[in-house]
Amino acid sequence: MLTRHQINLSQVRQWLNMCEPQPEDRCGPSTNQNIPNFKVVDVQTNRVVSAPEKCTYIALSYIWGSTQPFRIKRDDFHSLQYSAGSSIVSYAQLARQKLPRTIRDAMFVVEAVGERYLWVDSLCILDDDEVEFKEMIHKMDTIYKSASFTIIAAGGEDADFGLPGLYPGSRSIQYSTGSIDGVGLLSTEKNMRLDLSPWAKRGWTYQEYQFSTKALVFVDDRVFLE
């Protein structure tokens, strides 16, 4: 049973369904990704794969902080041919439990809302390919504009903080109560100041936020859709 300390993911799915993309609608991706060597994380197989043509995906905006995330290199990719005459598929296998918690939680959210692909900088850009790295840096606007939505991890100070509210005990919401002359009182929610979070103090995250057409924002004690 859900408590106020956990996110109602059914409600999140309703939010997203209320904002179905339409042609020329700011709720949806404004461009189709057409990026050479574009890769995504397949959350069903825990693999980094070449993005299927016209696939829908969710992007992640987060900060590394003191965490040194696992980086994908060219040698991490393997080739697989399912049958004679079929195309060869290249992929890099991920050990999900070894990834920073924020990335693991983002993969969980992708699954929970019924999607399959996630874009994460540390996993989807080859760390030892300078040419690809430069290409992707210059395509950041397209990557975030083309995402179905962006998960913004604005809580905590590093990539191991996670997305609060997904699991029991991962966030705490405190209310102050009292009464005056028999009238019950309940404190109002504190003002949500996204600009005061460590995430908001990075130039890279600023551009990711500006280019995103839709954002699911996680802060310490709540989640909201913008």
Coordinates of C-alpha atoms in Angstrom, one line a residue:
M1 CA 0.0 0.0 0.0
L2 CA 1.3 3.4 -1.0
T3 CA 1.9 6.1 1.7
R4 CA 2.5 9.8 1.3
H5 CA 6.2 9.0 1.3
Q6 CA 5.9 7.1 -2.0
I7 CA 5.1 8.4 -5.5
N8 CA 1.8 7.2 -7.1
L9 CA 3.2 6.1 -10.4
S10 CA -0.4 5.5 -11.7
Q11 CA -0.9 9.3 -11.2
V12 CA 2.3 10.0 -13.1
R13 CA 1.1 7.9 -16.0
Q14 CA -2.1 9.9 -16.0
W15 CA -0.2 13.2 -16.1
L16 CA 1.8 11.9 -19.1
N17 CA -1.3 10.7 -20.9
M18 CA -3.0 14.0 -20.5
C19 CA -0.2 15.5 -22.6
E20 CA -0.2 13.3 -25.6
P21 CA 1.9 14.8 -28.4
Q22 CA 0.2 16.3 -31.4
P23 CA 1.6 17.9 -34.5
E24 CA 3.2 21.2 -33.7
D25 CA 2.3 20.6 -30.0
R26 CA 4.9 21.8 -27.4
C27 CA 3.9 18.9 -25.3
G28 CA 5.6 16.5 -27.7
P29 CA 9.0 16.2 -29.2
S30 CA 9.6 19.0 -31.6
T31 CA 12.1 17.2 -33.8
N32 CA 12.8 13.7 -34.9
Q33 CA 16.3 12.5 -33.9
N34 CA 18.5 12.0 -36.9
I35 CA 21.9 11.6 -35.2
P36 CA 24.6 9.3 -36.4
N37 CA 25.7 6.7 -33.9
F38 CA 22.8 7.5 -31.6
K39 CA 22.5 5.0 -28.8
V40 CA 19.9 4.3 -26.0
V41 CA 19.6 2.1 -23.0
D42 CA 17.1 -0.7 -23.6
V43 CA 15.7 -1.1 -20.0
Q44 CA 14.1 -4.5 -20.9
T45 CA 17.4 -6.2 -21.7
N46 CA 19.8 -3.9 -19.7
R47 CA 21.7 -3.2 -22.9
V48 CA 23.1 -0.1 -24.6
V49 CA 22.0 -0.5 -28.3
S50 CA 21.8 1.6 -31.4
A51 CA 18.5 3.4 -31.3
P52 CA 15.9 1.7 -33.5
E53 CA 14.6 4.0 -36.3
K54 CA 12.1 6.5 -35.0
C55 CA 12.1 5.0 -31.6
T56 CA 10.6 7.0 -28.7
Y57 CA 12.9 7.4 -25.7
I58 CA 13.1 9.3 -22.4
A59 CA 16.2 11.4 -21.5
L60 CA 17.8 11.8 -18.1
S61 CA 19.2 15.1 -16.7
Y62 CA 21.2 14.7 -13.5
I63 CA 24.5 15.6 -11.9
W64 CA 27.5 13.2 -11.3
G65 CA 28.8 15.1 -8.3
S66 CA 31.5 13.0 -6.6
T67 CA 30.2 9.8 -8.2
Q68 CA 32.3 8.4 -11.0
P69 CA 29.7 6.7 -13.2
F70 CA 30.5 3.7 -15.3
R71 CA 31.4 4.8 -18.8
I72 CA 30.8 2.8 -22.0
K73 CA 33.8 2.2 -24.2
R74 CA 34.0 0.7 -27.7
D75 CA 35.4 -2.6 -26.4
D76 CA 32.3 -3.0 -24.3
F77 CA 30.2 -3.7 -27.4
H78 CA 29.5 -7.2 -28.6
S79 CA 28.1 -8.4 -31.9
L80 CA 25.2 -10.9 -32.2
Q81 CA 23.6 -12.5 -35.3
Y82 CA 20.3 -14.2 -34.5
S83 CA 20.2 -16.3 -37.7
A84 CA 22.0 -16.8 -41.0
G85 CA 21.2 -13.9 -43.2
S86 CA 19.9 -11.7 -40.4
S87 CA 21.5 -8.4 -39.6
I88 CA 24.3 -8.2 -37.0
V89 CA 23.2 -6.4 -33.8
S90 CA 25.8 -4.6 -31.6
Y91 CA 25.2 -4.0 -27.9
A92 CA 26.9 -3.4 -24.6
Q93 CA 25.6 -5.4 -21.6
L94 CA 25.0 -3.5 -18.4
A95 CA 25.0 -4.8 -14.8
R96 CA 22.1 -2.7 -13.6
Q97 CA 23.0 -3.0 -9.9
K98 CA 26.4 -1.6 -10.5
L99 CA 25.1 1.6 -12.0
P100 CA 24.6 4.8 -10.0
R101 CA 21.3 4.8 -8.2
T102 CA 19.9 7.7 -10.1
I103 CA 20.4 5.9 -13.4
R104 CA 18.9 2.7 -11.9
D105 CA 15.9 4.6 -10.7
A106 CA 15.4 6.3 -14.1
M107 CA 15.4 2.9 -15.8
F108 CA 12.7 1.9 -13.3
V109 CA 10.6 4.9 -14.2
V110 CA 10.9 4.2 -17.9
E111 CA 9.6 0.7 -17.3
A112 CA 6.8 2.0 -14.9
V113 CA 5.4 4.4 -17.5
G114 CA 5.4 1.7 -20.2
E115 CA 8.4 2.8 -22.2
R116 CA 11.5 0.9 -23.2
Y117 CA 14.4 3.3 -24.0
L118 CA 16.4 5.8 -22.0
W119 CA 19.2 8.2 -23.0
V120 CA 21.9 8.8 -20.4
D121 CA 25.1 10.6 -21.3
S122 CA 27.5 8.4 -19.4
L123 CA 26.1 5.2 -21.1
C124 CA 25.1 6.4 -24.5
I125 CA 28.3 8.3 -25.6
L126 CA 31.4 6.3 -26.1
D127 CA 34.0 7.5 -23.6
D128 CA 37.0 6.6 -25.8
D129 CA 35.8 7.9 -29.1
E130 CA 36.7 11.6 -29.4
V131 CA 34.9 12.0 -32.7
E132 CA 31.6 10.6 -31.4
F133 CA 31.9 12.6 -28.2
K134 CA 32.2 15.9 -30.1
E135 CA 29.3 14.9 -32.4
M136 CA 27.0 14.2 -29.4
I137 CA 28.0 17.4 -27.6
H138 CA 26.9 19.4 -30.6
K139 CA 23.6 17.5 -30.8
M140 CA 22.5 18.0 -27.2
D141 CA 19.7 20.3 -28.3
T142 CA 18.3 17.6 -30.7
I143 CA 18.7 14.8 -28.1
Y144 CA 16.6 16.6 -25.5
K145 CA 14.1 18.1 -27.9
S146 CA 13.4 14.7 -29.4
A147 CA 12.9 12.9 -26.1
S148 CA 9.3 12.0 -25.1
F149 CA 10.1 13.7 -21.9
T150 CA 13.1 14.4 -19.6
I151 CA 13.5 12.9 -16.1
I152 CA 15.1 15.6 -14.0
A153 CA 16.9 14.4 -10.9
A154 CA 17.1 17.6 -9.0
G155 CA 17.4 16.1 -5.5
G156 CA 20.7 15.3 -3.8
E157 CA 24.3 16.2 -4.7
D158 CA 25.5 13.3 -6.8
A159 CA 24.4 10.4 -9.1
D160 CA 23.9 8.0 -6.1
F161 CA 21.1 10.0 -4.6
G162 CA 18.4 8.4 -6.7
L163 CA 14.9 9.6 -7.4
P164 CA 13.1 10.1 -4.1
G165 CA 9.7 8.5 -3.5
L166 CA 10.1 5.4 -5.7
Y167 CA 10.7 3.0 -2.9
P168 CA 9.6 2.9 0.8
G169 CA 11.9 5.0 2.9
S170 CA 13.4 6.9 0.0
R171 CA 11.8 10.2 1.0
S172 CA 10.1 11.7 4.0
I173 CA 7.3 14.3 4.0
Q174 CA 6.7 16.0 7.4
Y175 CA 3.6 18.0 8.2
S176 CA 3.1 20.2 11.2
T177 CA -0.3 20.0 12.8
G178 CA -2.1 21.8 15.7
S179 CA -5.3 23.4 16.7
I180 CA -6.6 26.8 17.9
D181 CA -9.9 26.9 19.8
G182 CA -10.7 23.5 18.5
V183 CA -10.0 24.3 14.9
G184 CA -7.5 21.9 13.3
L185 CA -4.5 23.4 11.5
L186 CA -2.2 21.8 9.0
S187 CA 1.0 23.5 7.7
T188 CA 1.1 24.3 4.0
E189 CA 3.7 22.8 1.7
K190 CA 7.0 24.8 1.6
N191 CA 7.7 26.6 -1.6
M192 CA 9.5 24.4 -4.1
R193 CA 12.7 26.2 -5.2
L194 CA 14.1 24.2 -8.1
D195 CA 16.7 26.9 -8.6
L196 CA 18.3 26.2 -5.2
S197 CA 19.1 22.6 -5.9
P198 CA 22.6 21.5 -6.8
W199 CA 21.2 20.3 -10.2
A200 CA 20.3 23.9 -11.1
K201 CA 23.8 25.2 -10.6
R202 CA 25.3 23.4 -13.6
G203 CA 25.5 24.9 -17.1
W204 CA 24.9 21.5 -18.8
T205 CA 21.7 20.8 -16.8
Y206 CA 20.4 24.3 -17.6
Q207 CA 20.6 23.6 -21.3
E208 CA 19.0 20.2 -20.9
Y209 CA 16.1 21.8 -19.1
Q210 CA 15.6 24.5 -21.7
F211 CA 15.7 22.1 -24.6
S212 CA 13.2 19.6 -23.1
T213 CA 9.6 19.9 -24.2
K214 CA 8.3 18.1 -21.1
A215 CA 10.0 17.3 -17.8
L216 CA 9.2 15.0 -14.9
V217 CA 11.0 16.7 -12.1
F218 CA 12.1 14.8 -8.9
V219 CA 13.1 16.9 -5.9
D220 CA 13.7 15.8 -2.3
D221 CA 10.1 15.6 -1.2
R222 CA 7.9 15.6 -4.3
V223 CA 7.6 15.0 -8.1
F224 CA 5.9 17.2 -10.7
L225 CA 5.4 17.4 -14.4
E226 CA 6.3 20.6 -16.3

